[in-house]
Every structure is written in C-alpha cells, then in structure tokens.
C-alpha cells in the first residue's frame, strides 16, 4: 500500500496486499493506546482489518451506568479509517469484562433485557456504517457445548442472543453480525453445540451473518478438523472467520518450535482460504509484546507473528506463504524430494518403551528444518523425547527438529529418540510424513 510505512525488511511481503490479492483480509487485535511509533506503523502497513482488544467491551465503554467513555473505541475506528482498514467490533454481549454495576447489580428480568438490548443499540448505532463485523455475542458456550450460565442466560434464557442480534441489525443494517467463541475451531462437543445453536437461531429467523472461531491455539495442537469444521458452518449458510488467532508455547521458544509455529500459522490461514465463506483471519495481537497469553497462561507465550522488537518471526512468513508469497524467509525448509524413516523400539517393559527414529534425506537438496508426523496404530503415547520436540494430539504425533539437527544435507540423516507408553499392543507406525511429504520406511 503506497503511503504507509515500509515493512520491517525491504524485501518482506505486505500481508494486507497479499490478502487483498486473494480476496480476503488479514487483521490484528490492537491496543489503542499503542497505535503510534513502530507499533502503529506496522499495524497500518501490514493489516487491513483491526479489532479493539478491549476498547469496545461493555466495561470499557460504560464503566458507570449511563456514563459513557468512547475515547478508546473512537480512536481505533479513526485509525482504521485513516489506514483503509476494516473494523471488527468486539464485543457487545459477553459474560466477561462487564462493568461492575452490571455484573454485581440486581435487575428484574425485564430490566436486564432492556439494559442489554439498549447497550447493543447504543454502541452499534454510535458506529453505524463504520464497522464491518460485530461480535454481537461472545463465548456463549460451555466446553461441553451446553449454554454457558452467564448472567444473561441465567436470567433471560437463550433468547438473549436473538434479542441482541435483532437490536444490532436494527441499529446498523450494513454490519455483518457474528457469534464468536473459543475451542470451537475443530469438530467436537463445543463446536457441535455452536452448530446446533446457529441452526436454532437461523430457524428462528435471527439475523446472524457469521460465526467467529477465536483460534486461541496451542503449538502442536492445531485441530486437524479445522477446515472441515469451518466448511460445515459455511454450509449452514453463514460466513465464518478466524477472529483471534494465536499459537502459544511454553517459554522460552526454541528455533524448532518457531519453525513449527510457522507451519501452523500457515496451515490455519490456508484452512480459511480453502473455505469460500471464510472471510478472513485476525491475529490476537501481532507482536509478542502485545499478547494476552503471558498474563493469562503463566510460562506460555511467543504466540504471535512478530517478536517483542517488531521483527517478523517465522510465523509471519508462514502467513505470507499461505497468502501466496513465494519469496521465502523465516526459515523456509526447502522441498523434501525424498525421505526414509527407520523406527526402532530399543527396549520395552510392561507399560513403557524407548524408541529411536532416524530420518534420512534421500532427496537431492538439503532440508533446513523438519517436522515428522505419524499416527499411532495401537494407542501409544509419547511421554518424553530428546533431540526433537515431540507433541501428540489424539493418536497424531508431531516431531519437530531440535536446533542442532534441523539441517539435513542431501543424503544425510537426523536422529532422535523418545520414551513412550503402551498397553495392549505396541505396533510400529507404518507411515511417516516429513514436512508433509510421504517417506518410505526402512
Ligand atoms: C483479552 C484481552 O486481550 C486482554 O487484554 C484482556 O485482559 C482480557 O481479554 N477471548 C476474547 C477476547 O474474546 O476479548 C479476550 O481478550 C481474549 C479471549
């Protein structure tokens, strides 16, 4: 985009331009008070959608009943307009970050309903025509897919959701109205609950346009069903979006973990692009210095695409690659043109075993960074590993190189080992992929 500050390195891609070329947007949550200096210039240069991290929440805009503070929210909307960005309004009705007068107040059911629809009307009307997407209702579900017992649900029942959407539609007919939650990214009980809820809302004629999938993910645990899950919601006749993507890990992050994180940001972005009704991806903070993760998950972090000094991390290049960038960067591992894996159980006892794995590059070019995946045939699990970072989700195992064995020359090999647990059977895995390419077993 002409007129905005240059990206960190002259040769680096501009995410918003890549996104535009793909017919999508790439967004970030922001902290309004930081939108100056490097933070502001990267936000403006790289992203074409912004979401206020906190400034539009009920507790921020109406700290005292009837007395409003719009300064933070106004500042973000003004910034977006000055930089040609969309805004995701976040969020109108949510059990968290409510003002104290509301959270601790006692209201009749009728009064609470009026207060809630009144809040939606006031805030949506204030920004009428300036907000592209509203997260009208946030986090309505429990982990098992049942309705969360928020103050709204407890007093008003499920109809609080319909009322909120109707009030929002009336206040700004042009804004796309979303319901948004976390741990609904893959298929499972919670996303099934969301699916049923959206079906019920549609059946009642509630004006819902989209479903937001927050995407607060853990390294090594990106759901393999993400794309299929987005697609099944799209097939219900709603738009979908990834609204709060971050991928956290235990600190300090290793190079291998950052390489894996690159692959995972790429995979999530690609999953959205593969679903026609997936409108775009938003990261929940673009720099590790502005991420909620370390505050909320002690010892975890490094969850965003830029480091704390605004330098792009491998994850940034992973996003860019998903958006069609072919310029490399961020530790591009190079193509795997051939690989062979030997897997050997070296010792086994009643419940445990030790295995060694050799990964051989039988292709003609060097690999710089590798991720080996396999599926357990008989329900084994990895308990600890050396010379690789190994994680497991269900029966899927992901092993990422350690810093010292990531580079494998043509004809060369890398080895790692692990301890595992087994019961019933300990059959060796029969297929392996290296950076997505199928390997022979030796
Ligand atoms: C987080 C903010 O990033 C933090 O600054 C704040 O202290 C707590 O809320 N799901 C949401 C977001 O929908 O609003 C949350 O944002 C993160 C989880």
CSV table of C-alpha atoms and ligand atoms in Angstrom, one decimal, residues 53-54 57 90-91 94 97 138-139 180 182 214 216 244 284 291-292 295-296, ligand 1:
chain,number,residue,atom,x,y,z
A,53,UNK,CA,-8.5,-5.7,22.1
A,54,UNK,CA,-10.5,-4.2,24.9
A,57,UNK,CA,-16.1,-4.1,25.6
A,90,UNK,CA,-15.6,-6.6,19.7
A,91,UNK,CA,-17.8,-7.3,21.7
A,94,UNK,CA,-20.2,-11.2,26.9
A,97,UNK,CA,-15.3,-7.6,31.3
A,138,UNK,CA,-19.1,-13.7,22.7
A,139,UNK,CA,-18.4,-17.0,24.3
A,180,UNK,CA,-17.9,-15.8,18.5
A,182,UNK,CA,-13.1,-20.4,21.5
A,214,UNK,CA,-11.3,-17.4,18.0
A,216,UNK,CA,-6.5,-19.5,20.6
A,244,UNK,CA,-8.4,-14.2,17.5
A,284,UNK,CA,-5.0,-11.6,18.6
A,291,UNK,CA,-0.2,-10.5,23.6
A,292,UNK,CA,-2.6,-11.5,26.4
A,295,UNK,CA,-0.7,-12.8,31.5
A,296,UNK,CA,-3.3,-15.5,31.3
B,1,LIG,C1,-8.4,-10.4,26.2
B,1,LIG,C2,-7.6,-9.1,26.0
B,1,LIG,O1,-6.6,-9.4,25.0
B,1,LIG,C3,-6.9,-8.8,27.3
B,1,LIG,O2,-6.1,-7.6,27.2
B,1,LIG,C4,-7.9,-8.7,28.5
B,1,LIG,O3,-7.2,-8.5,29.7
B,1,LIG,C5,-8.7,-10.0,28.5
B,1,LIG,O4,-9.3,-10.2,27.3
B,1,LIG,N1,-11.3,-14.0,24.1
B,1,LIG,C6,-11.8,-12.8,23.7
B,1,LIG,C7,-11.0,-11.6,23.9
B,1,LIG,O5,-12.9,-12.8,23.1
B,1,LIG,O6,-11.8,-10.5,24.2
B,1,LIG,C8,-10.0,-11.7,25.0
B,1,LIG,O7,-9.2,-10.6,25.0
B,1,LIG,C9,-9.2,-13.0,24.8
B,1,LIG,C10,-10.1,-14.2,24.8
